[in-house]
mmCIF file of C-alpha atoms in Angstrom:
data_model
loop_
_atom_site.group_PDB
_atom_site.id
_atom_site.type_symbol
_atom_site.label_atom_id
_atom_site.label_comp_id
_atom_site.label_asym_id
_atom_site.label_seq_id
_atom_site.Cartn_x
_atom_site.Cartn_y
_atom_site.Cartn_z
ATOM 1 C CA LEU U 24 -80.618 -34.976 17.349
ATOM 2 C CA ALA U 25 -79.510 -31.494 17.823
ATOM 3 C CA ALA U 26 -77.745 -31.390 14.419
ATOM 4 C CA ALA U 27 -80.827 -32.923 12.642
ATOM 5 C CA ARG U 28 -83.004 -30.585 14.243
ATOM 6 C CA ALA U 29 -80.924 -27.467 13.499
ATOM 7 C CA HIS U 30 -81.677 -28.048 9.593
ATOM 8 C CA ALA U 31 -85.483 -29.054 9.768
ATOM 9 C CA PRO U 32 -88.282 -29.389 12.336
ATOM 10 C CA ILE U 33 -88.736 -33.223 11.768
ATOM 11 C CA ALA U 34 -90.256 -35.729 13.943
ATOM 12 C CA ILE U 35 -87.622 -38.379 14.910
ATOM 13 C CA GLY U 36 -88.596 -41.899 16.229
ATOM 14 C CA MET U 37 -86.533 -44.403 17.448
ATOM 15 C CA GLN U 38 -87.156 -48.190 17.237
ATOM 16 C CA LEU U 39 -86.663 -50.457 20.198
ATOM 17 C CA ALA U 40 -85.598 -54.112 19.636
ATOM 18 C CA HIS U 41 -84.090 -57.222 20.935
ATOM 19 C CA ALA U 42 -82.635 -59.623 18.656
ATOM 20 C CA GLY U 43 -83.214 -62.686 20.705
ATOM 21 C CA ARG U 44 -81.876 -66.001 19.148
ATOM 22 C CA LYS U 45 -80.613 -63.914 15.992
ATOM 23 C CA GLY U 46 -78.306 -62.059 18.160
ATOM 24 C CA SER U 47 -74.718 -62.714 18.152
ATOM 25 C CA SER U 48 -74.793 -62.791 14.215
ATOM 26 C CA ARG U 49 -72.109 -61.411 11.618
ATOM 27 C CA ALA U 50 -73.325 -58.464 9.491
ATOM 28 C CA PRO U 51 -75.774 -59.448 6.646
ATOM 29 C CA TRP U 52 -73.077 -58.159 4.129
ATOM 30 C CA GLU U 53 -70.612 -60.562 6.287
ATOM 31 C CA GLY U 54 -72.837 -63.810 5.781
ATOM 32 C CA GLY U 55 -74.978 -63.071 8.573
ATOM 33 C CA ALA U 56 -73.863 -66.474 10.058
ATOM 34 C CA GLN U 57 -74.053 -66.797 13.991
ATOM 35 C CA ILE U 58 -70.854 -65.908 15.904
ATOM 36 C CA ALA U 59 -70.325 -68.797 18.180
ATOM 37 C CA ILE U 60 -69.805 -68.511 21.955
ATOM 38 C CA GLY U 61 -66.296 -68.284 22.869
ATOM 39 C CA GLN U 62 -65.293 -66.522 19.367
ATOM 40 C CA PRO U 63 -64.386 -62.777 19.513
ATOM 41 C CA GLY U 64 -67.914 -61.026 19.513
ATOM 42 C CA GLY U 65 -69.936 -63.899 20.115
ATOM 43 C CA TRP U 66 -72.379 -64.384 23.095
ATOM 44 C CA ARG U 67 -75.177 -66.840 24.178
ATOM 45 C CA THR U 68 -78.380 -65.748 22.878
ATOM 46 C CA VAL U 69 -81.831 -65.791 24.775
ATOM 47 C CA ALA U 70 -85.105 -66.940 23.400
ATOM 48 C CA PRO U 71 -88.631 -67.940 24.523
ATOM 49 C CA SER U 72 -87.307 -71.533 23.878
ATOM 50 C CA ALA U 73 -83.900 -73.215 23.462
ATOM 51 C CA LEU U 74 -84.418 -73.615 19.601
ATOM 52 C CA PRO U 75 -81.428 -72.379 17.244
ATOM 53 C CA HIS U 76 -82.251 -70.055 14.824
ATOM 54 C CA ALA U 77 -80.881 -72.095 11.913
ATOM 55 C CA ALA U 78 -79.585 -75.514 11.599
ATOM 56 C CA GLY U 79 -76.051 -76.098 12.861
ATOM 57 C CA GLU U 80 -76.157 -72.831 15.335
ATOM 58 C CA GLU U 81 -75.852 -72.971 19.023
ATOM 59 C CA PRO U 82 -79.230 -72.927 20.727
ATOM 60 C CA PRO U 83 -80.029 -69.912 22.665
ATOM 61 C CA ALA U 84 -81.165 -69.880 26.459
ATOM 62 C CA ALA U 85 -84.815 -70.149 26.916
ATOM 63 C CA LEU U 86 -85.819 -67.065 29.210
ATOM 64 C CA ASP U 87 -86.980 -67.786 32.724
ATOM 65 C CA ALA U 88 -89.048 -65.455 34.688
ATOM 66 C CA ALA U 89 -85.771 -63.296 35.930
ATOM 67 C CA GLY U 90 -84.650 -63.327 32.290
ATOM 68 C CA MET U 91 -88.171 -61.972 30.893
ATOM 69 C CA GLN U 92 -88.213 -59.222 33.840
ATOM 70 C CA LYS U 93 -84.839 -57.967 32.856
ATOM 71 C CA VAL U 94 -86.004 -57.806 29.062
ATOM 72 C CA ARG U 95 -89.302 -55.688 30.397
ATOM 73 C CA ASP U 96 -86.760 -53.690 32.764
ATOM 74 C CA ASP U 97 -84.381 -52.852 29.581
ATOM 75 C CA PHE U 98 -87.173 -52.006 27.197
ATOM 76 C CA ALA U 99 -88.714 -49.417 29.952
ATOM 77 C CA ALA U 100 -85.231 -48.275 30.626
ATOM 78 C CA ALA U 101 -84.483 -47.566 26.885
ATOM 79 C CA ALA U 102 -88.056 -46.147 26.754
ATOM 80 C CA ARG U 103 -86.914 -43.593 29.459
ATOM 81 C CA ARG U 104 -83.838 -42.610 27.693
ATOM 82 C CA ALA U 105 -85.505 -41.996 24.442
ATOM 83 C CA ALA U 106 -87.947 -39.549 26.261
ATOM 84 C CA ARG U 107 -84.807 -37.850 28.029
ATOM 85 C CA LEU U 108 -83.238 -37.347 24.718
ATOM 86 C CA GLY U 109 -86.159 -35.958 23.066
ATOM 87 C CA ILE U 110 -87.114 -38.563 20.836
ATOM 88 C CA ASP U 111 -90.762 -37.880 19.366
ATOM 89 C CA GLY U 112 -91.994 -41.462 19.220
ATOM 90 C CA VAL U 113 -91.082 -44.956 19.891
ATOM 91 C CA GLU U 114 -91.596 -48.230 17.631
ATOM 92 C CA ILE U 115 -91.529 -51.471 19.257
ATOM 93 C CA HIS U 116 -89.976 -54.242 16.898
ATOM 94 C CA ALA U 117 -91.911 -57.332 17.189
ATOM 95 C CA ALA U 118 -91.480 -58.582 13.727
ATOM 96 C CA HIS U 119 -88.863 -60.491 11.308
ATOM 97 C CA GLY U 120 -87.756 -63.158 13.787
ATOM 98 C CA TYR U 121 -86.760 -60.926 16.630
ATOM 99 C CA LEU U 122 -87.383 -61.528 20.195
ATOM 100 C CA LEU U 123 -90.936 -60.416 20.485
ATOM 101 C CA HIS U 124 -91.846 -62.211 17.248
ATOM 102 C CA GLN U 125 -90.110 -65.422 18.570
ATOM 103 C CA PHE U 126 -92.755 -65.233 21.174
ATOM 104 C CA LEU U 127 -95.521 -64.848 18.809
ATOM 105 C CA SER U 128 -94.387 -67.581 16.546
ATOM 106 C CA PRO U 129 -95.220 -71.378 17.453
ATOM 107 C CA LEU U 130 -92.191 -72.242 15.285
ATOM 108 C CA ALA U 131 -90.001 -70.454 17.821
ATOM 109 C CA ASN U 132 -92.031 -70.674 20.866
ATOM 110 C CA THR U 133 -92.593 -74.084 22.374
ATOM 111 C CA ARG U 134 -93.034 -73.029 26.193
ATOM 112 C CA SER U 135 -95.628 -75.024 28.150
ATOM 113 C CA ASP U 136 -96.215 -72.192 30.670
ATOM 114 C CA ALA U 137 -98.353 -68.614 30.430
ATOM 115 C CA TYR U 138 -96.185 -67.319 27.771
ATOM 116 C CA GLY U 139 -96.386 -70.511 25.336
ATOM 117 C CA GLY U 140 -98.989 -72.520 23.538
ATOM 118 C CA GLY U 141 -102.218 -70.927 22.581
ATOM 119 C CA LEU U 142 -102.304 -67.404 20.812
ATOM 120 C CA GLU U 143 -103.249 -65.825 23.970
ATOM 121 C CA ASN U 144 -100.451 -67.004 25.757
ATOM 122 C CA ARG U 145 -97.820 -66.418 23.027
ATOM 123 C CA MET U 146 -99.011 -62.605 22.711
ATOM 124 C CA ARG U 147 -98.761 -62.318 26.463
ATOM 125 C CA PHE U 148 -94.946 -61.169 26.544
ATOM 126 C CA PRO U 149 -94.923 -58.716 23.360
ATOM 127 C CA LEU U 150 -98.086 -57.013 25.167
ATOM 128 C CA GLU U 151 -96.248 -56.753 28.316
ATOM 129 C CA ILE U 152 -93.510 -54.878 26.515
ATOM 130 C CA PHE U 153 -95.822 -52.864 24.807
ATOM 131 C CA ASP U 154 -97.339 -51.737 28.008
ATOM 132 C CA VAL U 155 -93.978 -51.133 30.077
ATOM 133 C CA VAL U 156 -93.010 -48.840 26.991
ATOM 134 C CA ARG U 157 -96.150 -47.167 26.973
ATOM 135 C CA GLU U 158 -95.967 -46.444 30.672
ATOM 136 C CA ALA U 159 -92.010 -45.241 30.452
ATOM 137 C CA PHE U 160 -92.652 -43.055 27.284
ATOM 138 C CA PRO U 161 -94.509 -39.482 27.743
ATOM 139 C CA HIS U 162 -98.280 -39.989 26.921
ATOM 140 C CA THR U 163 -98.223 -37.187 24.667
ATOM 141 C CA LYS U 164 -95.731 -38.960 22.183
ATOM 142 C CA PRO U 165 -96.737 -41.821 20.094
ATOM 143 C CA VAL U 166 -95.735 -45.547 20.717
ATOM 144 C CA TRP U 167 -96.412 -47.985 17.879
ATOM 145 C CA ALA U 168 -95.420 -51.427 16.667
ATOM 146 C CA ARG U 169 -94.030 -53.162 13.875
ATOM 147 C CA ILE U 170 -95.007 -56.885 13.562
ATOM 148 C CA SER U 171 -94.950 -59.356 10.852
ATOM 149 C CA ALA U 172 -98.015 -60.695 8.688
ATOM 150 C CA THR U 173 -96.878 -64.165 8.727
ATOM 151 C CA ASP U 174 -93.968 -66.528 9.000
ATOM 152 C CA TRP U 175 -94.800 -67.631 5.732
ATOM 153 C CA VAL U 176 -94.589 -71.348 6.572
ATOM 154 C CA PRO U 177 -97.051 -73.662 7.349
ATOM 155 C CA GLY U 178 -97.808 -73.828 11.426
ATOM 156 C CA GLY U 179 -96.216 -70.577 11.872
ATOM 157 C CA TRP U 180 -97.269 -66.882 12.765
ATOM 158 C CA ASP U 181 -100.379 -66.307 10.759
ATOM 159 C CA ILE U 182 -103.124 -63.574 9.791
ATOM 160 C CA GLU U 183 -105.547 -64.584 12.433
ATOM 161 C CA GLY U 184 -102.631 -63.994 14.897
ATOM 162 C CA THR U 185 -101.703 -60.596 13.199
ATOM 163 C CA VAL U 186 -105.202 -59.517 13.473
ATOM 164 C CA ALA U 187 -105.744 -60.460 17.011
ATOM 165 C CA LEU U 188 -102.172 -58.854 17.953
ATOM 166 C CA SER U 189 -103.350 -55.709 16.367
ATOM 167 C CA GLN U 190 -106.586 -55.520 17.900
ATOM 168 C CA ALA U 191 -104.828 -56.087 21.611
ATOM 169 C CA LEU U 192 -102.259 -53.442 20.594
ATOM 170 C CA LYS U 193 -105.000 -50.897 19.540
ATOM 171 C CA ALA U 194 -106.973 -51.530 22.725
ATOM 172 C CA ARG U 195 -103.819 -50.648 24.692
ATOM 173 C CA GLY U 196 -103.407 -47.410 22.831
ATOM 174 C CA CYS U 197 -100.988 -48.321 20.120
ATOM 175 C CA ALA U 198 -100.753 -45.094 17.995
ATOM 176 C CA ALA U 199 -100.061 -47.470 14.582
ATOM 177 C CA ILE U 200 -99.186 -50.775 13.533
ATOM 178 C CA HIS U 201 -96.577 -51.399 10.790
ATOM 179 C CA VAL U 202 -97.394 -54.877 9.307
ATOM 180 C CA SER U 203 -94.396 -56.124 7.344
#
């Protein structure tokens, strides 16, 4: 950060993300396949529901209340570290099949509790993550979100959900919404 700022007075942002069931995978240029539990570099992933990311992959552990609290705490801690480092803004990654998008998508989220089912419930955890990051990061600096427009699959995350999530984020003080 100091080296970059020594050459230019640019703002530097940091993206906070959790891969969820897409974790424990090889790099894209190595095929992107899941690294199985027990293989070097492999671990048990977590997700809203115990549904594997792709056919033939090991299913993730469905997050319980304690696991969800740990994710909230970890996002908040990361935002506090970013502030201590002098990062100028934080983007919350809730797109591209990562954990927060998994909560949003009915294809990945088959929960029957307050975090699954209808749109309002599926948006609950990503909005809670936004709230804890916004609280942990200086209010004089922006926090924004990256979200997917749709899953591009019938029955998945759709434009109506994107509009509703965008409105809910804006109402919470989201500085910008990057839809990709």
